[in-house]
Amino acid sequence: QPNGVTNGEAPAEPHKLFDTILVLDFGSQYTHLITRRLRELSIYSEMLPCTQKLADLDWKPKGIILSGGPYSVYAADAPHVDPEVFNLDVPILGICYGMQEIAWHFGKNVSAGEKREYGHAALKIQRHSGKEAHVDRLFAGLQDDEEVWMSHGDKLSNLPENYTIIATSDNAPFAGIAHEQKELYGIQFHPEVTHTKSGNVLIKNFAVDICKANQNWTMGAFVDQEIARIRALVGDKAQVIGAVSGGVDSTVAARLMHEAIGDRFHAVMVDNGVLRQDEAKQVKETLTQGLGVNLTVVDASERFLGLLKGVSDPEKKRKIIGNTFIDIFQEEAKKIAAAAENTALAGKVEWFLQGTLYPDVIESISFKGPSATIKTHHNVGGLPEKMDLKLIEPLRELFKDEVRKLGESLGIPHDLVWRHPFPGPGIAIRIIGEVTAEKVRVVQQADKIFIEEIRNAGLYKDISQAFAALMEGKAVGVVGDQRLHGYIIALRAVQTTDFMTADAYEFEQKFLRRVKNRIGNEVQGVARVLYEITSKPPATIEFE
Ligand code: GLN
């Protein structure tokens, strides 16, 4: 369907337009990685909870992967997949719990193992010949001995009927199984984690060779269908409003909306006074001149700083900033709506743009346990409900690296696309204690120098997030023979792949000394510069 609309009905989601591998989640901490690995192979994949009823799906996957999970399939309250998946006549790959689920379904062949197996394991692949040779496709291109990653306590006690062994390990005689005729496979190890050396090859074998999924999921293909979907959804009159922050997600979402509906998309940027130095000005330049987005910048820095006066509790700071943002955004939205209605060029503001990404969706639908109710993803501050607007989330199928690729293909400047994350409450939570205009100035200037030096040294992309923060209290220093009772700046730079854990970046002394010199010379009122080396955990990346 070239225009992303099937038969003039509801706009089609990617799972209707791209071959899709469905990942059913049994609660493993690695499930999202299966989906990511497939996406990296340009294969579209979506995750749904293992409780998904097939009858409720209005699309058919090319193949299904059953994930791992913390439960034991033989336990009374263990989660089980809708048995209909086995009648769907598409290939199925069970990973760990997923394999145990297959073995349980076909004859209750699972029991508790003598010992847990956690970590690296040596896999021995068993090749087949004759009419069974097709089962070898899962391991095509792999060595006979492979290093894999295991994490299980249960094991297959027997081979289900009509199955054959395709791999073994010292501790797992059924490390891999395959049905002799049907496309059903099970593996005890985790191909989705990087510790399994050839995991990607295996996943590709399953998706491309066995499921015959097309590798056509590219951001170039996505952008066209997404623009068509937005147009179909919004129609040719209604208008959309959304907040932008200067970060990659909101910028990409805004650019996409502009591409789809032009000036009927209204972006609003609220300058809360605790942004990076010159940020509001730069965002305005990039979005309006560079990307053509219809943008209103509201300078509310004094209002925010006024409300933050005397407040040093981090939670209170966050609340004030969050609530004030909502108030201001609503005020602005009313103005835009009123102006829009007067022009008669277009219809009412009916939609609210939100830059939700797929990890947020995964987080809200992942399987949390047999008794847990699935919580729905809640919107930031409940703005759309409050304003009686419908929600539009053009990035909700995308991972962060896909958003970045999309951003580049939409012509968004490289530096912005690869920008480090910046928290919503901004510098307010990088100033320990009370926020004042003076402290904001000190942090902004120190931060600018730090980032500039990181860029000059070519380290920006190596580092996941870097910033300057202001410690509470003051320290003594001497500047030009004068005693100075000055501010204490802490520099923080971390490396991380997922922001769940992080390590402090190891700079060379020379580099840190250069940054210290520049901050000491150029930022008035600073007496000390510290480099913060705590990892996460125990620390968080931000200070408050
Ligand atoms: N809970 C199951 C076991 O211990 C499955 C583990 C998993 O899927 N990682 O064997």
Tab-separated table of C-alpha atoms in Angstrom, residues 123-530:
chain	number	residue	atom	x	y	z
A	123	LEU	CA	27.302	-25.358	22.791
A	124	LYS	CA	27.782	-28.404	20.568
A	125	ILE	CA	25.714	-28.318	17.432
A	126	GLN	CA	24.383	-31.580	16.027
A	127	ARG	CA	23.999	-31.589	12.258
A	128	HIS	CA	21.435	-33.705	10.455
A	129	SER	CA	21.253	-35.263	7.064
A	130	GLY	CA	18.643	-36.699	4.735
A	131	LYS	CA	15.040	-35.655	5.170
A	132	GLU	CA	15.790	-34.026	8.523
A	133	ALA	CA	18.542	-31.795	7.147
A	134	HIS	CA	16.246	-28.765	7.031
A	135	VAL	CA	16.365	-28.433	10.835
A	136	ASP	CA	20.018	-27.375	10.495
A	137	ARG	CA	18.947	-24.053	8.986
A	138	LEU	CA	18.736	-22.476	12.439
A	139	PHE	CA	22.465	-22.980	12.930
A	140	ALA	CA	23.617	-22.361	9.339
A	141	GLY	CA	26.900	-20.462	9.280
A	142	LEU	CA	27.683	-21.298	12.923
A	143	GLN	CA	30.686	-23.349	14.036
A	144	ASP	CA	30.063	-26.816	15.467
A	145	ASP	CA	31.198	-25.410	18.814
A	146	GLU	CA	29.793	-22.069	19.866
A	147	GLU	CA	30.002	-19.956	22.977
A	148	VAL	CA	26.529	-19.123	24.257
A	149	TRP	CA	24.910	-17.513	27.295
A	150	MET	CA	22.622	-19.500	29.561
A	151	SER	CA	20.447	-18.485	32.469
A	152	HIS	CA	18.133	-21.223	33.661
A	153	GLY	CA	17.338	-23.608	36.498
A	154	ASP	CA	14.771	-25.828	34.770
A	155	LYS	CA	15.492	-28.291	32.027
A	156	LEU	CA	13.800	-30.445	29.455
A	157	SER	CA	13.347	-33.888	30.985
A	158	ASN	CA	12.428	-35.528	27.677
A	159	LEU	CA	12.347	-34.777	24.018
A	160	PRO	CA	8.782	-34.055	22.903
A	161	GLU	CA	7.390	-36.467	20.339
A	162	ASN	CA	8.527	-35.821	16.731
A	163	TYR	CA	11.342	-33.563	17.907
A	164	THR	CA	15.041	-34.002	17.323
A	165	ILE	CA	18.066	-32.667	19.180
A	166	ILE	CA	19.945	-29.931	17.305
A	167	ALA	CA	22.375	-28.880	20.044
A	168	THR	CA	23.703	-30.010	23.408
A	169	SER	CA	25.858	-28.597	26.171
A	170	ASP	CA	27.548	-30.270	29.143
A	171	ASN	CA	24.718	-29.424	31.435
A	172	ALA	CA	21.875	-29.395	28.916
A	173	PRO	CA	21.412	-32.490	26.725
A	174	PHE	CA	18.495	-30.612	25.096
A	175	ALA	CA	20.182	-27.267	24.498
A	176	GLY	CA	18.455	-27.040	21.116
A	177	ILE	CA	15.491	-28.937	19.677
A	178	ALA	CA	13.552	-28.841	16.433
A	179	HIS	CA	10.358	-30.446	15.191
A	180	GLU	CA	11.058	-32.984	12.465
A	181	GLN	CA	8.420	-31.630	10.070
A	182	LYS	CA	7.010	-28.361	11.372
A	183	GLU	CA	8.904	-25.093	11.775
A	184	LEU	CA	9.142	-25.280	15.550
A	185	TYR	CA	12.476	-24.653	17.270
A	186	GLY	CA	13.611	-24.312	20.846
A	187	ILE	CA	16.934	-23.215	22.334
A	188	GLN	CA	17.939	-23.172	25.976
A	189	PHE	CA	20.424	-20.291	25.567
A	190	HIS	CA	19.879	-16.615	24.797
A	191	PRO	CA	20.872	-15.578	21.249
A	192	GLU	CA	19.726	-11.989	21.884
A	193	VAL	CA	22.502	-11.119	24.361
A	194	THR	CA	25.924	-10.138	23.026
A	195	HIS	CA	27.636	-12.834	25.144
A	196	THR	CA	26.244	-15.353	22.655
A	197	LYS	CA	28.824	-14.749	19.933
A	198	SER	CA	26.794	-15.851	16.906
A	199	GLY	CA	23.410	-14.903	18.316
A	200	ASN	CA	22.710	-12.433	15.524
A	201	VAL	CA	23.372	-15.052	12.850
A	202	LEU	CA	20.954	-17.420	14.543
A	203	ILE	CA	18.249	-14.774	14.809
A	204	LYS	CA	18.743	-13.894	11.159
A	205	ASN	CA	18.573	-17.571	10.177
A	206	PHE	CA	15.274	-17.888	11.947
A	207	ALA	CA	13.714	-14.663	10.697
A	208	VAL	CA	15.015	-14.560	7.124
A	209	ASP	CA	15.600	-18.181	6.114
A	210	ILE	CA	12.944	-19.931	8.162
A	211	CYS	CA	10.196	-17.271	8.491
A	212	LYS	CA	11.007	-15.688	5.097
A	213	ALA	CA	10.648	-12.207	6.554
A	214	ASN	CA	11.605	-9.367	4.238
A	215	GLN	CA	14.495	-7.189	5.435
A	216	ASN	CA	12.791	-4.004	4.334
A	217	TRP	CA	12.360	-2.179	7.645
A	218	THR	CA	14.396	0.966	7.011
A	219	MET	CA	13.827	4.507	8.189
A	220	GLY	CA	13.479	5.540	4.543
A	221	ALA	CA	10.552	3.144	4.187
A	222	PHE	CA	9.148	4.095	7.576
A	223	VAL	CA	9.150	7.813	6.909
A	224	ASP	CA	6.890	7.584	3.860
A	225	GLN	CA	4.370	5.295	5.456
A	226	GLU	CA	4.406	7.293	8.694
A	227	ILE	CA	3.756	10.588	6.938
A	228	ALA	CA	0.871	8.932	5.138
A	229	ARG	CA	-0.399	7.527	8.423
A	230	ILE	CA	-0.259	10.944	10.121
A	231	ARG	CA	-2.132	12.534	7.211
A	232	ALA	CA	-4.802	9.855	7.293
A	233	LEU	CA	-5.162	10.128	11.052
A	234	VAL	CA	-5.288	13.911	11.335
A	235	GLY	CA	-7.240	14.523	8.140
A	236	ASP	CA	-6.923	17.662	6.068
A	237	LYS	CA	-8.292	20.222	8.520
A	238	ALA	CA	-7.483	19.393	12.142
A	239	GLN	CA	-4.431	20.909	13.802
A	240	VAL	CA	-1.827	19.449	16.137
A	241	ILE	CA	0.080	20.976	18.995
A	242	GLY	CA	3.209	19.658	20.670
A	243	ALA	CA	6.040	20.624	22.972
A	244	VAL	CA	9.650	20.656	21.825
A	245	SER	CA	12.700	20.710	24.051
A	246	GLY	CA	15.641	20.756	21.681
A	247	GLY	CA	16.257	17.062	22.298
A	248	VAL	CA	16.381	14.544	19.489
A	249	ASP	CA	12.980	12.872	20.105
A	250	SER	CA	10.842	16.000	20.129
A	251	THR	CA	12.791	17.516	17.240
A	252	VAL	CA	12.362	14.437	15.058
A	253	ALA	CA	8.674	14.177	15.965
A	254	ALA	CA	8.156	17.864	15.173
A	255	ARG	CA	9.964	17.624	11.860
A	256	LEU	CA	7.892	14.585	10.909
A	257	MET	CA	4.652	16.401	11.767
A	258	HIS	CA	5.753	19.390	9.746
A	259	GLU	CA	6.552	17.151	6.811
A	260	ALA	CA	3.083	15.589	7.075
A	261	ILE	CA	0.803	18.567	7.746
A	262	GLY	CA	2.962	21.702	7.413
A	263	ASP	CA	1.897	24.684	9.503
A	264	ARG	CA	-1.090	22.865	10.922
A	265	PHE	CA	1.446	21.516	13.364
A	266	HIS	CA	2.286	24.018	16.107
A	267	ALA	CA	5.402	23.441	18.196
A	268	VAL	CA	5.774	25.173	21.532
A	269	MET	CA	9.023	25.555	23.403
A	270	VAL	CA	8.863	26.739	26.985
A	271	ASP	CA	12.031	28.438	28.196
A	272	ASN	CA	11.989	27.571	31.880
A	273	GLY	CA	15.194	29.443	32.675
A	274	VAL	CA	17.054	26.241	33.530
A	275	LEU	CA	18.026	25.209	30.017
A	276	ARG	CA	21.575	24.990	28.714
A	277	GLN	CA	23.186	28.298	27.764
A	278	ASP	CA	21.534	29.884	24.679
A	279	GLU	CA	19.435	26.774	24.219
A	280	ALA	CA	16.120	28.505	23.492
A	281	LYS	CA	17.777	30.679	20.867
A	282	GLN	CA	19.453	27.710	19.204
A	283	VAL	CA	16.327	25.566	19.182
A	284	LYS	CA	14.438	28.423	17.572
A	285	GLU	CA	17.053	28.757	14.861
A	286	THR	CA	17.260	25.048	14.128
A	287	LEU	CA	13.538	24.394	14.104
A	288	THR	CA	12.288	27.451	12.279
A	289	GLN	CA	15.056	28.464	9.874
A	290	GLY	CA	16.578	25.039	9.534
A	291	LEU	CA	13.588	22.725	9.556
A	292	GLY	CA	10.696	25.042	8.755
A	293	VAL	CA	8.662	24.096	11.818
A	294	ASN	CA	5.957	26.475	13.009
A	295	LEU	CA	7.324	27.269	16.482
A	296	THR	CA	6.398	29.535	19.378
A	297	VAL	CA	9.001	30.111	22.077
A	298	VAL	CA	7.610	31.216	25.419
A	299	ASP	CA	10.143	32.916	27.650
A	300	ALA	CA	8.966	31.987	31.115
A	301	SER	CA	12.337	31.921	32.834
A	302	GLU	CA	11.436	34.593	35.367
A	303	ARG	CA	8.198	32.875	36.279
A	304	PHE	CA	10.013	29.565	36.864
A	305	LEU	CA	12.894	31.104	38.812
A	306	GLY	CA	10.415	33.049	40.927
A	307	LEU	CA	8.573	29.867	41.853
A	308	LEU	CA	11.823	28.036	42.583
A	309	LYS	CA	12.980	30.702	45.012
A	310	GLY	CA	13.784	29.252	48.432
A	311	VAL	CA	13.030	25.669	47.321
A	312	SER	CA	15.830	23.158	47.853
A	313	ASP	CA	13.992	19.823	48.009
A	314	PRO	CA	14.643	18.002	44.701
A	315	GLU	CA	11.148	16.498	44.513
A	316	LYS	CA	9.561	19.910	45.074
A	317	LYS	CA	11.765	21.411	42.390
A	318	ARG	CA	10.708	18.747	39.925
A	319	LYS	CA	7.015	19.240	40.772
A	320	ILE	CA	7.164	23.007	40.421
A	321	ILE	CA	8.876	22.751	37.059
A	322	GLY	CA	6.541	20.014	35.795
A	323	ASN	CA	3.333	21.735	36.900
A	324	THR	CA	4.363	25.174	35.739
A	325	PHE	CA	5.295	23.706	32.379
A	326	ILE	CA	1.808	22.239	32.058
A	327	ASP	CA	0.160	25.550	33.024
A	328	ILE	CA	2.190	27.536	30.534
A	329	PHE	CA	1.772	25.005	27.772
A	330	GLN	CA	-1.997	25.061	28.279
A	331	GLU	CA	-2.116	28.860	28.218
A	332	GLU	CA	-0.142	28.848	24.992
A	333	ALA	CA	-2.257	26.102	23.464
A	334	LYS	CA	-5.403	28.155	24.108
A	335	LYS	CA	-3.892	31.140	22.325
A	336	ILE	CA	-2.861	29.030	19.368
A	337	ALA	CA	-6.275	27.381	19.215
A	338	ALA	CA	-8.052	30.757	19.319
A	339	ALA	CA	-5.823	32.187	16.609
A	340	ALA	CA	-6.216	29.067	14.512
A	341	GLU	CA	-9.986	29.187	14.645
A	342	ASN	CA	-9.980	32.773	13.457
A	343	THR	CA	-8.050	32.082	10.311
A	344	ALA	CA	-10.590	29.653	8.826
A	345	LEU	CA	-7.694	28.147	6.884
A	346	ALA	CA	-7.757	25.055	8.985
A	347	GLY	CA	-9.810	23.309	11.610
A	348	LYS	CA	-9.568	23.068	15.371
A	349	VAL	CA	-6.575	21.948	17.389
A	350	GLU	CA	-7.602	18.356	18.067
A	351	TRP	CA	-4.340	16.522	18.606
A	352	PHE	CA	-1.444	16.523	20.998
A	353	LEU	CA	1.928	15.296	19.754
A	354	GLN	CA	3.971	13.150	22.107
A	355	GLY	CA	7.440	11.766	21.417
A	356	THR	CA	6.832	8.370	23.058
A	357	LEU	CA	9.435	5.780	21.987
A	358	TYR	CA	9.133	2.004	21.761
A	359	PRO	CA	11.011	1.303	25.024
A	360	ASP	CA	8.237	3.239	26.850
A	361	VAL	CA	5.649	1.101	25.090
A	362	ILE	CA	7.567	-2.096	25.894
A	363	GLU	CA	7.862	-1.029	29.503
A	364	SER	CA	4.127	-0.531	29.767
A	365	ILE	CA	3.079	-3.780	28.041
A	366	SER	CA	5.812	-6.177	29.196
A	367	PHE	CA	4.603	-9.171	31.170
A	368	LYS	CA	4.920	-8.347	34.866
A	369	GLY	CA	3.682	-11.611	36.343
A	370	PRO	CA	0.618	-13.839	36.332
A	371	SER	CA	-1.306	-11.638	38.744
A	372	ALA	CA	-0.082	-8.198	37.747
A	373	THR	CA	-2.526	-6.107	35.804
A	374	ILE	CA	-1.022	-4.462	32.773
A	375	LYS	CA	-0.754	-0.756	33.346
A	376	THR	CA	-1.345	1.563	30.470
A	377	HIS	CA	1.295	4.006	29.450
A	378	HIS	CA	0.539	7.313	31.089
A	379	ASN	CA	1.109	10.589	29.393
A	380	VAL	CA	3.395	13.241	30.759
A	381	GLY	CA	1.306	15.259	33.171
A	382	GLY	CA	-1.919	13.965	31.604
A	383	LEU	CA	-1.879	16.996	29.302
A	384	PRO	CA	-3.937	15.559	26.431
A	385	GLU	CA	-6.786	14.514	28.755
A	386	LYS	CA	-6.753	17.849	30.541
A	387	MET	CA	-6.936	19.694	27.261
A	388	ASP	CA	-9.375	17.255	25.723
A	389	LEU	CA	-6.951	16.436	22.912
A	390	LYS	CA	-6.298	13.152	21.154
A	391	LEU	CA	-2.802	11.745	21.380
A	392	ILE	CA	-0.568	11.288	18.348
A	393	GLU	CA	2.716	9.407	18.839
A	394	PRO	CA	4.564	9.023	15.526
A	395	LEU	CA	7.697	7.535	17.128
A	396	ARG	CA	5.997	4.942	19.308
A	397	GLU	CA	7.282	2.013	17.230
A	398	LEU	CA	10.897	3.211	17.215
A	399	PHE	CA	13.976	2.541	19.303
A	400	LYS	CA	16.310	5.435	20.040
A	401	ASP	CA	18.877	4.432	17.414
A	402	GLU	CA	16.068	4.298	14.842
A	403	VAL	CA	14.908	7.788	15.858
A	404	ARG	CA	18.446	9.023	15.282
A	405	LYS	CA	18.599	7.421	11.833
A	406	LEU	CA	15.208	8.888	11.029
A	407	GLY	CA	16.436	12.290	12.218
A	408	GLU	CA	19.414	12.146	9.910
A	409	SER	CA	17.256	11.120	6.961
A	410	LEU	CA	14.958	14.076	7.710
A	411	GLY	CA	17.892	16.480	7.479
A	412	ILE	CA	18.192	17.281	11.181
A	413	PRO	CA	21.729	18.498	11.986
A	414	HIS	CA	24.114	15.731	13.030
A	415	ASP	CA	25.069	17.381	16.336
A	416	LEU	CA	21.461	17.589	17.411
A	417	VAL	CA	20.700	14.007	16.411
A	418	TRP	CA	23.588	12.703	18.517
A	419	ARG	CA	23.043	15.034	21.422
A	420	HIS	CA	23.400	13.757	24.994
A	421	PRO	CA	20.140	13.484	26.934
A	422	PHE	CA	19.023	16.453	29.019
A	423	PRO	CA	16.554	16.128	31.904
A	424	GLY	CA	13.145	17.829	31.810
A	425	PRO	CA	13.780	19.827	35.010
A	426	GLY	CA	17.068	20.877	33.421
A	427	ILE	CA	19.793	22.564	35.353
A	428	ALA	CA	17.497	22.882	38.376
A	429	ILE	CA	18.379	19.314	39.350
A	430	ARG	CA	22.054	19.918	38.601
A	431	ILE	CA	22.157	22.628	41.242
A	432	ILE	CA	22.077	21.002	44.636
A	433	GLY	CA	19.905	23.063	46.932
A	434	GLU	CA	18.220	26.335	46.048
A	435	VAL	CA	18.211	27.492	42.432
A	436	THR	CA	19.120	31.129	41.754
A	437	ALA	CA	19.745	33.018	38.521
A	438	GLU	CA	23.388	33.438	39.544
A	439	LYS	CA	23.887	29.698	40.093
A	440	VAL	CA	22.177	28.905	36.802
A	441	ARG	CA	24.619	31.237	35.056
A	442	VAL	CA	27.620	29.530	36.712
A	443	VAL	CA	26.440	26.023	35.729
A	444	GLN	CA	25.549	27.090	32.186
A	445	GLN	CA	28.975	28.603	31.591
A	446	ALA	CA	30.897	25.727	33.153
A	447	ASP	CA	28.802	23.196	31.238
A	448	LYS	CA	29.392	24.989	27.958
A	449	ILE	CA	33.171	24.919	28.480
A	450	PHE	CA	33.151	21.252	29.494
A	451	ILE	CA	31.102	20.165	26.458
A	452	GLU	CA	33.144	22.365	24.128
A	453	GLU	CA	36.374	20.746	25.330
A	454	ILE	CA	34.845	17.273	25.041
A	455	ARG	CA	33.868	18.018	21.445
A	456	ASN	CA	37.289	19.494	20.647
A	457	ALA	CA	38.975	16.387	22.011
A	458	GLY	CA	36.726	14.236	19.793
A	459	LEU	CA	35.228	12.461	22.810
A	460	TYR	CA	31.586	13.531	22.543
A	461	LYS	CA	30.353	10.341	20.876
A	462	ASP	CA	32.354	8.090	23.226
A	463	ILE	CA	30.589	9.629	26.188
A	464	SER	CA	26.906	8.946	26.722
A	465	GLN	CA	26.169	11.945	28.884
A	466	ALA	CA	28.294	14.763	30.267
A	467	PHE	CA	27.476	17.906	32.186
A	468	ALA	CA	28.510	20.318	34.896
A	469	ALA	CA	26.694	20.549	38.219
A	470	LEU	CA	26.891	22.837	41.222
A	471	MET	CA	27.519	21.473	44.692
A	472	GLU	CA	25.914	22.929	47.781
A	473	GLY	CA	27.902	25.365	49.844
A	474	LYS	CA	31.057	27.225	48.993
A	475	ALA	CA	34.781	26.650	49.268
A	476	VAL	CA	37.739	28.918	49.781
A	477	GLY	CA	40.148	29.757	47.002
A	478	VAL	CA	42.612	32.465	46.134
A	479	VAL	CA	42.257	34.546	42.999
A	480	GLY	CA	44.909	37.176	42.284
A	481	ASP	CA	46.005	37.379	45.912
A	482	GLN	CA	42.415	37.729	47.032
A	483	ARG	CA	40.603	35.142	49.044
A	484	LEU	CA	37.525	33.978	47.208
A	485	HIS	CA	34.616	32.217	48.826
A	486	GLY	CA	33.387	30.578	45.676
A	487	TYR	CA	31.229	27.932	44.045
A	488	ILE	CA	32.105	24.252	43.722
A	489	ILE	CA	31.550	22.824	40.255
A	490	ALA	CA	31.372	19.058	39.761
A	491	LEU	CA	31.891	17.623	36.300
A	492	ARG	CA	30.183	14.365	35.397
A	493	ALA	CA	30.676	12.205	32.300
A	494	VAL	CA	29.416	8.652	31.964
A	495	GLN	CA	29.503	5.794	29.518
A	496	THR	CA	26.512	3.516	29.269
A	497	THR	CA	24.591	1.516	26.696
A	498	ASP	CA	21.167	1.680	28.299
A	499	PHE	CA	21.378	4.291	31.096
A	500	MET	CA	20.404	1.569	33.597
A	501	THR	CA	24.025	1.142	34.653
A	502	ALA	CA	26.869	3.524	33.905
A	503	ASP	CA	30.574	4.077	34.498
A	504	ALA	CA	32.358	7.362	34.967
A	505	TYR	CA	34.413	8.236	31.896
A	506	GLU	CA	38.200	8.015	32.321
A	507	PHE	CA	39.628	11.291	31.063
A	508	GLU	CA	43.315	11.992	30.823
A	509	GLN	CA	44.602	14.268	33.585
A	510	LYS	CA	45.700	16.749	30.930
A	511	PHE	CA	42.164	17.045	29.652
A	512	LEU	CA	40.666	17.608	33.090
A	513	ARG	CA	43.332	20.171	33.908
A	514	ARG	CA	42.505	22.096	30.731
A	515	VAL	CA	38.798	22.156	31.600
A	516	LYS	CA	39.598	23.189	35.171
A	517	ASN	CA	41.774	26.044	33.931
A	518	ARG	CA	39.169	27.338	31.570
A	519	ILE	CA	36.355	27.162	34.133
A	520	GLY	CA	38.568	28.850	36.745
A	521	ASN	CA	39.487	31.640	34.332
A	522	GLU	CA	36.232	32.143	32.478
A	523	VAL	CA	33.454	31.496	34.980
A	524	GLN	CA	33.295	34.120	37.626
A	525	GLY	CA	32.820	32.964	41.200
A	526	VAL	CA	34.101	29.395	40.946
A	527	ALA	CA	36.610	28.324	43.591
A	528	ARG	CA	36.834	24.558	42.978
A	529	VAL	CA	36.345	22.123	40.107
A	530	LEU	CA	35.778	18.443	40.970
